Coordinates of C-alpha atoms in Angstrom, one line a residue:
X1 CA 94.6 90.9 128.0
X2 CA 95.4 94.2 126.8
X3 CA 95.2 96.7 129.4
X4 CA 92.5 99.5 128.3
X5 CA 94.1 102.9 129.8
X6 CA 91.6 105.9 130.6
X7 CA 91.5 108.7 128.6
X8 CA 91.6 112.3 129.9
X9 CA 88.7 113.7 130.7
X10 CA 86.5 115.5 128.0
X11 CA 83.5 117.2 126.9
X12 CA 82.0 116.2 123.4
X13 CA 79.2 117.6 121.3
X14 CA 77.6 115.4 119.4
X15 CA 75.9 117.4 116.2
X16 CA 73.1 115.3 114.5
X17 CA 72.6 113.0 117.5
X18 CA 68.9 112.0 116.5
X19 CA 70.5 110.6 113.2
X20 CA 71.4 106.8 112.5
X21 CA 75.0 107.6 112.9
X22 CA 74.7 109.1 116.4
X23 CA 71.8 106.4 117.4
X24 CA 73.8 102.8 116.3
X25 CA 77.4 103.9 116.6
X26 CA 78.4 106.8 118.5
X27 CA 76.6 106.9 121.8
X28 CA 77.0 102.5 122.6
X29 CA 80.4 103.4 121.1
X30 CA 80.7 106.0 123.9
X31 CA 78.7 103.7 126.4
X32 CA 81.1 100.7 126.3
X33 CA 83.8 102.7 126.6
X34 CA 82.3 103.7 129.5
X35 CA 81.7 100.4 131.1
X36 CA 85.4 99.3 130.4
X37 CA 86.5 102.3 132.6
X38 CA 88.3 104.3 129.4
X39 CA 85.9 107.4 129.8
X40 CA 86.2 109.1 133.4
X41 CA 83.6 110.7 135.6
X42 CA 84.4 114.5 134.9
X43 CA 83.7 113.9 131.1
X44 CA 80.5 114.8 129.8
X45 CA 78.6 114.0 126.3
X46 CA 76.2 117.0 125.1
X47 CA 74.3 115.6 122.2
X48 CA 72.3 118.1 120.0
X49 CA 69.8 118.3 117.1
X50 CA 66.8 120.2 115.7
X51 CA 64.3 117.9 117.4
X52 CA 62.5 119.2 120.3
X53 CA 62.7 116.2 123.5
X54 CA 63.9 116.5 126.6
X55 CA 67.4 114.8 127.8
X56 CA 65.7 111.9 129.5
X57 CA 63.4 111.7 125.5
X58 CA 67.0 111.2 123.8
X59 CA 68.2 109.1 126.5
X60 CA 65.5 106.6 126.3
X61 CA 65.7 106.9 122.5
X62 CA 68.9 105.7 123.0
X63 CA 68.4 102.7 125.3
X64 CA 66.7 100.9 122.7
X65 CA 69.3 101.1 120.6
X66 CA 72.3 100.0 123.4
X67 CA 70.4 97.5 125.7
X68 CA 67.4 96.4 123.5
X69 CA 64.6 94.3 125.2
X70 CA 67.1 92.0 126.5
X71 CA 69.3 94.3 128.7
X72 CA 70.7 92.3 132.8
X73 CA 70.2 94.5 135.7
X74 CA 74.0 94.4 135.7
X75 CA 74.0 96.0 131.8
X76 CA 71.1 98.8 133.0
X77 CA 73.1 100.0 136.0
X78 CA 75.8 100.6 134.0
X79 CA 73.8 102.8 131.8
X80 CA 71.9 104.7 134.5
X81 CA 75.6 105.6 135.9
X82 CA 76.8 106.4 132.3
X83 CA 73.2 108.5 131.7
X84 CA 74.8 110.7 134.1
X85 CA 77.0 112.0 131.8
X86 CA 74.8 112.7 129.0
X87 CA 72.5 116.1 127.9
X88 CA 70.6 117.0 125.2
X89 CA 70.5 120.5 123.8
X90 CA 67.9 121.4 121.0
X91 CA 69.7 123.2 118.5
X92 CA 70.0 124.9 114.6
X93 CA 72.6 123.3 112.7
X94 CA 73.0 126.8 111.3
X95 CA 74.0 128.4 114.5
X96 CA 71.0 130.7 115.3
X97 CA 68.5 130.6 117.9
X98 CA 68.3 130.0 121.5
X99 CA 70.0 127.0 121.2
X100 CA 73.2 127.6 120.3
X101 CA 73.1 130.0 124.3
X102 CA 72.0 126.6 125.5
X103 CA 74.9 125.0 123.9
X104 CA 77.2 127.2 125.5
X105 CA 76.0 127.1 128.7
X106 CA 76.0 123.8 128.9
X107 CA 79.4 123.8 127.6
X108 CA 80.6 126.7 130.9
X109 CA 83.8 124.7 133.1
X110 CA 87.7 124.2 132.6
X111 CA 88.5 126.1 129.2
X112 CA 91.5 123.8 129.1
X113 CA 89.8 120.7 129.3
X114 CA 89.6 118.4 125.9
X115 CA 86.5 119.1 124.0
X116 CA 85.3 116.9 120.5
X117 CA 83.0 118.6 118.3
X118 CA 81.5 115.7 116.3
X119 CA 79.6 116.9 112.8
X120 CA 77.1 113.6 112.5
X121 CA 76.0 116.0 110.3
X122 CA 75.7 116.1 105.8
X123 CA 79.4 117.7 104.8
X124 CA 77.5 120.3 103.1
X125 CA 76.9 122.0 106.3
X126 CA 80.2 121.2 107.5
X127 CA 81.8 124.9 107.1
X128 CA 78.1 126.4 108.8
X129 CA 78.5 124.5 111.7
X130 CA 82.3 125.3 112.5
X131 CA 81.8 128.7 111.6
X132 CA 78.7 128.8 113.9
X133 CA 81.0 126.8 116.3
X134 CA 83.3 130.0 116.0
X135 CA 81.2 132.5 116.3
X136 CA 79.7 131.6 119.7
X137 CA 83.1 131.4 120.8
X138 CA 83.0 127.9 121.8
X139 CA 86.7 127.0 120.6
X140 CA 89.1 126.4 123.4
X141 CA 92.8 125.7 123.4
X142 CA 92.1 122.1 123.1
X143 CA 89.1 121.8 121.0
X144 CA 89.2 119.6 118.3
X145 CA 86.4 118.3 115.1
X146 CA 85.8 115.2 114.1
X147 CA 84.3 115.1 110.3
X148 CA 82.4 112.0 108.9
X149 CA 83.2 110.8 105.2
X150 CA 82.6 112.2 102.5
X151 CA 84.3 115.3 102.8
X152 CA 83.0 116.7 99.4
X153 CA 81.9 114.9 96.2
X154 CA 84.4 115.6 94.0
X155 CA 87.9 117.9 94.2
X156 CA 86.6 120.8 94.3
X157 CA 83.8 121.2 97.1
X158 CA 86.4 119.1 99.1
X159 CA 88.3 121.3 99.2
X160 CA 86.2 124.1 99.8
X161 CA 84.8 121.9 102.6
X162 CA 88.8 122.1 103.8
X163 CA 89.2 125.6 103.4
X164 CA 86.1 126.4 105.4
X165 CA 86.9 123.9 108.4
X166 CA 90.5 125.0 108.3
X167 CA 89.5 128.6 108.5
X168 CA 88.3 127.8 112.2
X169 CA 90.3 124.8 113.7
X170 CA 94.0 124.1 112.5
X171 CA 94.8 120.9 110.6
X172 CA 96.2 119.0 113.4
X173 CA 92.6 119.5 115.9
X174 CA 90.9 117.7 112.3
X175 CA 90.2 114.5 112.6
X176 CA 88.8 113.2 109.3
X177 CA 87.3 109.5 110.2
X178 CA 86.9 106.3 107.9
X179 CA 85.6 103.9 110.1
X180 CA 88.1 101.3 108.3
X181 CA 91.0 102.7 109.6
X182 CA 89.8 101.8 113.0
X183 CA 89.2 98.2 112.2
X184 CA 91.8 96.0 114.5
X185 CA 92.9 94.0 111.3
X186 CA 93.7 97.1 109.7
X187 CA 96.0 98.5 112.3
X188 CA 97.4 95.1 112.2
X189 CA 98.3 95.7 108.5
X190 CA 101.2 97.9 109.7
X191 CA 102.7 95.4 112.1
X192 CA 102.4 92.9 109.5
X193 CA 104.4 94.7 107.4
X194 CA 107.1 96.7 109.2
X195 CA 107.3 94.3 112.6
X196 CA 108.3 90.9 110.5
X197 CA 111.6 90.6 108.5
X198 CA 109.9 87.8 106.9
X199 CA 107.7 89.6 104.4
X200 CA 108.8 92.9 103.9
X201 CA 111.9 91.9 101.9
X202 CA 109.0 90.1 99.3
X203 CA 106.9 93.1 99.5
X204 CA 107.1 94.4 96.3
X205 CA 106.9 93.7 92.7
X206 CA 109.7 91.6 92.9
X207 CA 107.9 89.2 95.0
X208 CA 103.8 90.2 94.7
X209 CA 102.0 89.3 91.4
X210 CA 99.3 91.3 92.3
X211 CA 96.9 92.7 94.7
X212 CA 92.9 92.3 95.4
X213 CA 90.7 94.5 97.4
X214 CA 86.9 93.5 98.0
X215 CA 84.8 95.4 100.0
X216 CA 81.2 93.7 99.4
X217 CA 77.4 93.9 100.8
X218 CA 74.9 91.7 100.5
X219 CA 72.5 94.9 101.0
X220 CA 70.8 97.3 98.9
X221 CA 70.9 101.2 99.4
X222 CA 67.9 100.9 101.9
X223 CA 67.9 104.1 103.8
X224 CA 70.1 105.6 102.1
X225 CA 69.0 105.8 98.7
X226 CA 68.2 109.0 98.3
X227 CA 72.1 109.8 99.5
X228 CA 73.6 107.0 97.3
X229 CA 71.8 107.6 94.4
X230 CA 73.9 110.8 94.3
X231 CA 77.0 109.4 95.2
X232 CA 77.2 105.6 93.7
X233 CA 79.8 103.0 94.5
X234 CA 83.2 104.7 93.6
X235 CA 82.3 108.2 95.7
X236 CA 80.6 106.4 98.6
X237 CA 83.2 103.6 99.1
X238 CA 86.3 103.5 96.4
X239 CA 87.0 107.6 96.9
X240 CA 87.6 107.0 100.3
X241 CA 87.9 103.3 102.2
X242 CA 89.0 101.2 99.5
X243 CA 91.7 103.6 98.8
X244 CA 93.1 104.0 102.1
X245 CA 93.3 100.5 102.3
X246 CA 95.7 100.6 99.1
X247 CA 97.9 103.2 100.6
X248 CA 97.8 101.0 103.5
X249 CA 99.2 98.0 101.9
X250 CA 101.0 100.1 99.5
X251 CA 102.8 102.6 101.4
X252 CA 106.6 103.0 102.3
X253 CA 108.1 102.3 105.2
X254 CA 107.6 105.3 107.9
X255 CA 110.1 106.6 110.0
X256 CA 107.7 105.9 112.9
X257 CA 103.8 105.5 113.5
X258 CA 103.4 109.4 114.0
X259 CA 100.3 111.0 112.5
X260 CA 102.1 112.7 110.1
X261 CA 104.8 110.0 109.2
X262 CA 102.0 107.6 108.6
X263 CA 100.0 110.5 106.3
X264 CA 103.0 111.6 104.6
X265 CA 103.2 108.1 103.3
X266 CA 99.9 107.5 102.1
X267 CA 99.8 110.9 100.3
X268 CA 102.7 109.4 98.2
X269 CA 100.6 106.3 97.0
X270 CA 97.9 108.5 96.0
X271 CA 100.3 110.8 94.2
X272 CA 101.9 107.9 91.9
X273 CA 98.8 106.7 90.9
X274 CA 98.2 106.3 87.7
X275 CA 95.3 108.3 86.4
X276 CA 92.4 106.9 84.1
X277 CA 91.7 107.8 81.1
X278 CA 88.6 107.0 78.8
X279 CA 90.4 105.0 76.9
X280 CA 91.8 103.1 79.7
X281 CA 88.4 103.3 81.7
X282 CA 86.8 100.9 78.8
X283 CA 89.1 97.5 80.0
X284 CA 90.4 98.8 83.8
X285 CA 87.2 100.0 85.0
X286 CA 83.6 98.2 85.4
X287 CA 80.6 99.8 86.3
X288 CA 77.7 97.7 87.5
X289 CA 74.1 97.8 89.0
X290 CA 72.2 95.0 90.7
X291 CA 68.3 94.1 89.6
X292 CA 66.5 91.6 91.4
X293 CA 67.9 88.5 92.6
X294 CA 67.9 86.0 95.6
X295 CA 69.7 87.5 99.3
X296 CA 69.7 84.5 101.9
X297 CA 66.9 82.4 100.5
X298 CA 64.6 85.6 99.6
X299 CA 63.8 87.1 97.0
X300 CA 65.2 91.3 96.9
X301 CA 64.5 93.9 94.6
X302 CA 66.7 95.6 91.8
X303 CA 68.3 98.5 92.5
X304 CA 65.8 100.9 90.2
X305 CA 62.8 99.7 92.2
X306 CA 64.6 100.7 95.4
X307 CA 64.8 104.4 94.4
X308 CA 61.8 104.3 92.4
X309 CA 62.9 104.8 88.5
X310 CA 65.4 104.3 86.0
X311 CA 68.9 105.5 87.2
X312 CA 72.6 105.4 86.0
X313 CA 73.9 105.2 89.1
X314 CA 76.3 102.4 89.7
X315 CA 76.2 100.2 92.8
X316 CA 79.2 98.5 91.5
X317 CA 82.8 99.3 90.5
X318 CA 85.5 97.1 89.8
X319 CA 88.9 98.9 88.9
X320 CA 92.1 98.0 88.1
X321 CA 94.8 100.6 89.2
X322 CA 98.6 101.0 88.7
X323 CA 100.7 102.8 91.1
X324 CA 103.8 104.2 88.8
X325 CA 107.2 103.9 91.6
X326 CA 110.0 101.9 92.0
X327 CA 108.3 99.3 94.2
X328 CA 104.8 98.7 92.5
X329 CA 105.8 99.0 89.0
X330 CA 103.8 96.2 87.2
X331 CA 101.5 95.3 90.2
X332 CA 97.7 95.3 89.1
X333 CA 96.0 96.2 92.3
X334 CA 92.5 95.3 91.0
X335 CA 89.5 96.8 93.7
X336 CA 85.8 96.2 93.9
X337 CA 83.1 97.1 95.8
X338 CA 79.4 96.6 95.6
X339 CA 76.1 96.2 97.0
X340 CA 74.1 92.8 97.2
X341 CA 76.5 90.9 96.6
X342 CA 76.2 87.4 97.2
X343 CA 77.8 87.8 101.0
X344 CA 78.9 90.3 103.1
X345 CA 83.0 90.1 103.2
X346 CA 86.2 92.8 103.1
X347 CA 89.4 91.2 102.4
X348 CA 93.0 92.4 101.0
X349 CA 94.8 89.2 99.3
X350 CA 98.0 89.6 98.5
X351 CA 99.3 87.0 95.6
X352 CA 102.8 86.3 96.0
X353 CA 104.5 85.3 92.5
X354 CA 104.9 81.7 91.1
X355 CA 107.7 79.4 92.4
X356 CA 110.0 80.2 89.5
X357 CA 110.8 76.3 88.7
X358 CA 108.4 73.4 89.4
X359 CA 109.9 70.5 90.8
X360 CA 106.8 68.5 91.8
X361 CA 105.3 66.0 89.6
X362 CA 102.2 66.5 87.4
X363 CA 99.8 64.3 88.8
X364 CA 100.2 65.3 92.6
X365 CA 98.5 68.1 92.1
X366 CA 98.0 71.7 91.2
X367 CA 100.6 74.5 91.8
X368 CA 99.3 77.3 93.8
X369 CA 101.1 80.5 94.7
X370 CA 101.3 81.8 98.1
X371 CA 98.6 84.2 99.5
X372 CA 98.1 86.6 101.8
X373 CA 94.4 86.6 102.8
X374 CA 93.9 90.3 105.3
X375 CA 89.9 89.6 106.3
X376 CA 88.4 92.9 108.0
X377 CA 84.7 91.5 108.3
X378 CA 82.5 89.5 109.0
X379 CA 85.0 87.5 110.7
X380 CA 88.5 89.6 111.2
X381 CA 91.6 87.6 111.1
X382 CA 95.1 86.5 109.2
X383 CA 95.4 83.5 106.9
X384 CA 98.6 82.7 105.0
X385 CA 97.6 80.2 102.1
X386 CA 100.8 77.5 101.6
X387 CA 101.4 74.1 99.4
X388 CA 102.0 71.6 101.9
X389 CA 102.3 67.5 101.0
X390 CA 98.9 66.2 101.7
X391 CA 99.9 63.4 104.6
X392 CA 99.7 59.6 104.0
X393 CA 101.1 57.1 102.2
X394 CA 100.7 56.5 98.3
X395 CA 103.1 59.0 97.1
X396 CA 103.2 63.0 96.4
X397 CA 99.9 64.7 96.8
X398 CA 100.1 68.7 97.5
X399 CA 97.2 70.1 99.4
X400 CA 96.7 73.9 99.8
X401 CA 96.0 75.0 102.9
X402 CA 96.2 78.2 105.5
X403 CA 98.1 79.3 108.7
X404 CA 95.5 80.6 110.3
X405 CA 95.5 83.3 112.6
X406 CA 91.1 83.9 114.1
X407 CA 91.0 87.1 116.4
X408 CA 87.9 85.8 117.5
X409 CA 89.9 81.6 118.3
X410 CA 93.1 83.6 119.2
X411 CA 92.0 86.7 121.0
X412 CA 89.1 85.1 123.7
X413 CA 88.7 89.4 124.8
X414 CA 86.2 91.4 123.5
X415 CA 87.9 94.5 121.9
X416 CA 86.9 97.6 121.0
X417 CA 85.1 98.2 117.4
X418 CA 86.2 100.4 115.5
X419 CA 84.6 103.4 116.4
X420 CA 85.2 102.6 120.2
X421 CA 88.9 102.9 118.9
X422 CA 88.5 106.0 116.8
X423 CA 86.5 108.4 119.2
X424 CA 89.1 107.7 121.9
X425 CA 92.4 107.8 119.5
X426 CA 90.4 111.8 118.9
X427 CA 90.5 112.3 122.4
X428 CA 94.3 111.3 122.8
X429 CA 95.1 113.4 120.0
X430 CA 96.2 110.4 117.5
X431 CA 96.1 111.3 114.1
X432 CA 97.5 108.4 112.9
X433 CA 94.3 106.9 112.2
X434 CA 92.5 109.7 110.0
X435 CA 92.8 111.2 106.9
X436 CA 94.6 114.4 106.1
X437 CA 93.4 117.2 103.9
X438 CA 95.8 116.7 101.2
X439 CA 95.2 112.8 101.1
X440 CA 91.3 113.6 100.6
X441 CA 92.2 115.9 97.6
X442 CA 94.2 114.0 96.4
X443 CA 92.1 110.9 96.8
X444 CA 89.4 113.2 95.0
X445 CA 91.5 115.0 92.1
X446 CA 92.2 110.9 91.3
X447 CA 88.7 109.8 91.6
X448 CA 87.2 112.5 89.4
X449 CA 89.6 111.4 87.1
X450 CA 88.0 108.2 86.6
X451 CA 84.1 110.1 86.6
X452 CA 85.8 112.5 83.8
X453 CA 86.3 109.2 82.2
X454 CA 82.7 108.0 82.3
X455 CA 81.7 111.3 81.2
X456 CA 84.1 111.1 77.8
X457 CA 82.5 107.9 76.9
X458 CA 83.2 104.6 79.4
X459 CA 80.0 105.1 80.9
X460 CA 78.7 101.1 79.9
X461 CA 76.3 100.0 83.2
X462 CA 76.5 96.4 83.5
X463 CA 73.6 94.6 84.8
X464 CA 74.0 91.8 87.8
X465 CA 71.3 89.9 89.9
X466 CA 71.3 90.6 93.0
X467 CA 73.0 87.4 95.0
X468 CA 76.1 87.5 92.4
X469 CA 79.3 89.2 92.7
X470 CA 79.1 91.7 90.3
X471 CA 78.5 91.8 86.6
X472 CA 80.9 89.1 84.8
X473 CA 82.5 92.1 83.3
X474 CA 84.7 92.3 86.2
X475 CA 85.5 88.4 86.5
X476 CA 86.6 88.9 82.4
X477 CA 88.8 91.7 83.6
X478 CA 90.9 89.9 85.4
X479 CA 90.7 86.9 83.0
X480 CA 92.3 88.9 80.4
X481 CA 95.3 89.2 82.7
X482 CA 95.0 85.4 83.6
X483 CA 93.8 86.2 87.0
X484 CA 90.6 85.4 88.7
X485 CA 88.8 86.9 91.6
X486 CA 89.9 85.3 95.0
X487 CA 87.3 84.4 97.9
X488 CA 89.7 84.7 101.2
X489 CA 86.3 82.5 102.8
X490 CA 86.9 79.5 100.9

């Protein structure tokens, strides 16, 4: 088993901590970090919102959410010792008010000690707060932010959002967090690539036909309509996590796995690709919105009864994007996302081209090219997909089937998620794992390309049941290319 080494000790403030965020990912993120001996006894975790309660209000808040109904006297200990840690401080997103004095008390020790500011917070306020943060003079030496995506909704208030962060805390204490990045499988992406001879040389348009990247849920906007219904599909997921992961498959080789090496790489992917136009928006680009259908055996609602009225919002996009360099030249990488779809799944499969001469016989069987199936969730894991002769006698029969590499049949540990990862790569200073500023603009300038597009005319919103995989817009897109979607599952 990997061995899980401490980090230093810290102080973090936890803005928003009443939210959903805070409640199912942040503090059991922070607690079972805590019960595999990674956070040490000096550190301590301030938590603070607008909502009047006492620390031992928020802390039993919060033991519903980690130990449920079903928590061992072992698992309870464990919380009362990491309870110790915790305090809640009411206070003003804004930065007035007695809180904020609060705040810095509880904040009075070693000015050179590492302290987190976490902004569980809407990005609108995102310059308020650090400006706030600023003004009560609560940045030390070591301080550093941690922003949740979006940052912005489109170019422009992104990088305003940038400017106004950046005008307190310098680029290197930012850590801008997509939970994907944190995801074990995706961190395994790199070693894939750059720690095996035996793909690398293939990894290119030379070798690759083309690329798919799925992101799919099987729910609806739920909670979060009122948010999504702003944002749709391509700002809340493409803008941001299906776009790292291009860069991420894409990228150049780094001269090592340095924050900036790793960054500087990506940026370049975004950089060559190719922007949409309307006229290309009408065949690479597919906008969809679910109505009701069937999720697990029951029957759901459609998208516009969710929010309550007619709405152009997509909860679908399918695109199919070009990056314009020497090594992708060619490559489709075609991306979708959406909500209820028929399953739950994220997966980048990489189709390796055609043997270039056939030497088996007709009837044993069809041809299939090689692929590389990269699953992120439900179940994360490595599958190479291979012809093999099908054993037996009775002549040549080809039978497709994977190497199969299970974290959860390989790896019998229990690992950290990918938030457990993240908040302690902020705490060692790793910025490997988030996003810089100029990736997010440049991620943006990109993605408003493709809303200017909408706006000039390729605005078409395709229906789909809820239960499906999209509209079958997006299966014809491919088909023109003599493609199909791929399920990695099967």
């Amino acid at each position: 088993m990997a061995e899980l080494l401490p980090v230093e000790p810290f102080d973090m403030v936890i803005f928003g901590a009443t939210g959903d965020l805070a409640r199912r990912k942040l503090i059991p993120a922070l607690f079972h970090r805590w019960c595999d001996g990674q956070i040490p006894e000096p550190s301590r975790i301030i938590t603070t919102a607008r909502e009047e309660m006492s620390t031992e209000d928020f802390l039993a808040r919060a033991a519903e959410t980690v130990n449920g109904n079903g928590a061992n006297s072992e698992r309870q200990a464990r919380w009362a010792e990491f309870s110790r840690l915790v305090t809640y401080v009411r206070a003003d997103a804004d930065g007035e008010g007695e809180g904020w004095t609060a705040l810095k008390e509880a904040l009075n020790g070693d000015p050179t000690k590492i302290r987190v500011f976490y902004l569980a917070l809407p990005p609108s306020v995102y310059g308020p707060v650090c400006a706030a943060i600023d003004r009560h003079g609560l940045v030390t030496p070591r301080a550093r932010i941690v922003l949740e995506k979006p940052i912005g909704h489109n170019f422009h208030s992104a990088r305003a959002i940038n400017e106004a962060v950046g005008a307190v805390f310098d680029e290197s204490a930012i850590f801008r967090i997509d939970h994907y990045l944190g995801k074990e499988t995706v961190q395994n992406l790199l070693v894939l690539r750059f720690a095996n001879m035996l793909l690398e040389p293939v990894w290119n348009a030379n070798g690759i036909d083309h690329v798919q990247i799925t992101v799919a849920e099987s729910l609806g906007a739920g909670e979060r309509a009122g948010y999504y219904d702003r944002a749709g599909a391509l700002r809340d997921m493409v803008q941001n996590h299906l776009l790292q992961l291009m860069c991420l498959v894409a990228m150049e080789p780094p001269h090592s796995l340095d924050g900036d090496a790793v960054r500087a790489e990506k940026l370049k992917v975004l950089r060559a690709l190719r922007l949409v136009r309307a006229e290309g928006a009408k065949k690479d680009v597919v906008r969809g919105q679910y109505t009701a259908g069937v999720i697990g055996g029951s029957p759901v609602p459609g998208y516009a009864e969710e929010v309550g009225g007619t709405t152009k919002t997509e909860t679908f996009v399918a695109i199919r994007a070009h990056i314009d360099n020497w090594r992708w030249a060619g490559v489709p990488f075609y991306m979708r996302t959406g909500k209820r779809m028929s399953a739950r799944r994220s997966e980048i499969i990489i189709t390796f081209k055609p043997v270039p001469h056939d030497i088996i016989q007709a009837d044993a069987g069809v041809l299939q090219p090689n692929r590389l199936v990269i699953r992120l969730q439900p179940d994360e894991g490595v599958k190479l997909m291979m012809m093999t002769k099908d054993p037996g006698p009775g002549g040549m029969r080809l039978r497709y089937v994977p190497l199969n590499l299970s974290y959860a049949e390989a790896f019998e540990e229990d690992y950290p998620d990918a938030y457990e990862r993240l908040l302690m790569a902020v705490v060692r200073g790793n910025l490997a794992l988030f996003m810089r500023r100029d990736e997010v603009e440049a991620a943006w300038r990109w993605t408003d390309g493709v809303i200017q597009a909408w706006q000039d005319g390729a605005n078409t919103l395709h229906a789909y049941a809820a239960g499906t995989d999209g509209p079958q817009q997006s299966a014809l897109m491919l088909g023109r290319d003599d493609r199909e979607w791929f399920d990695g599952h099967d």
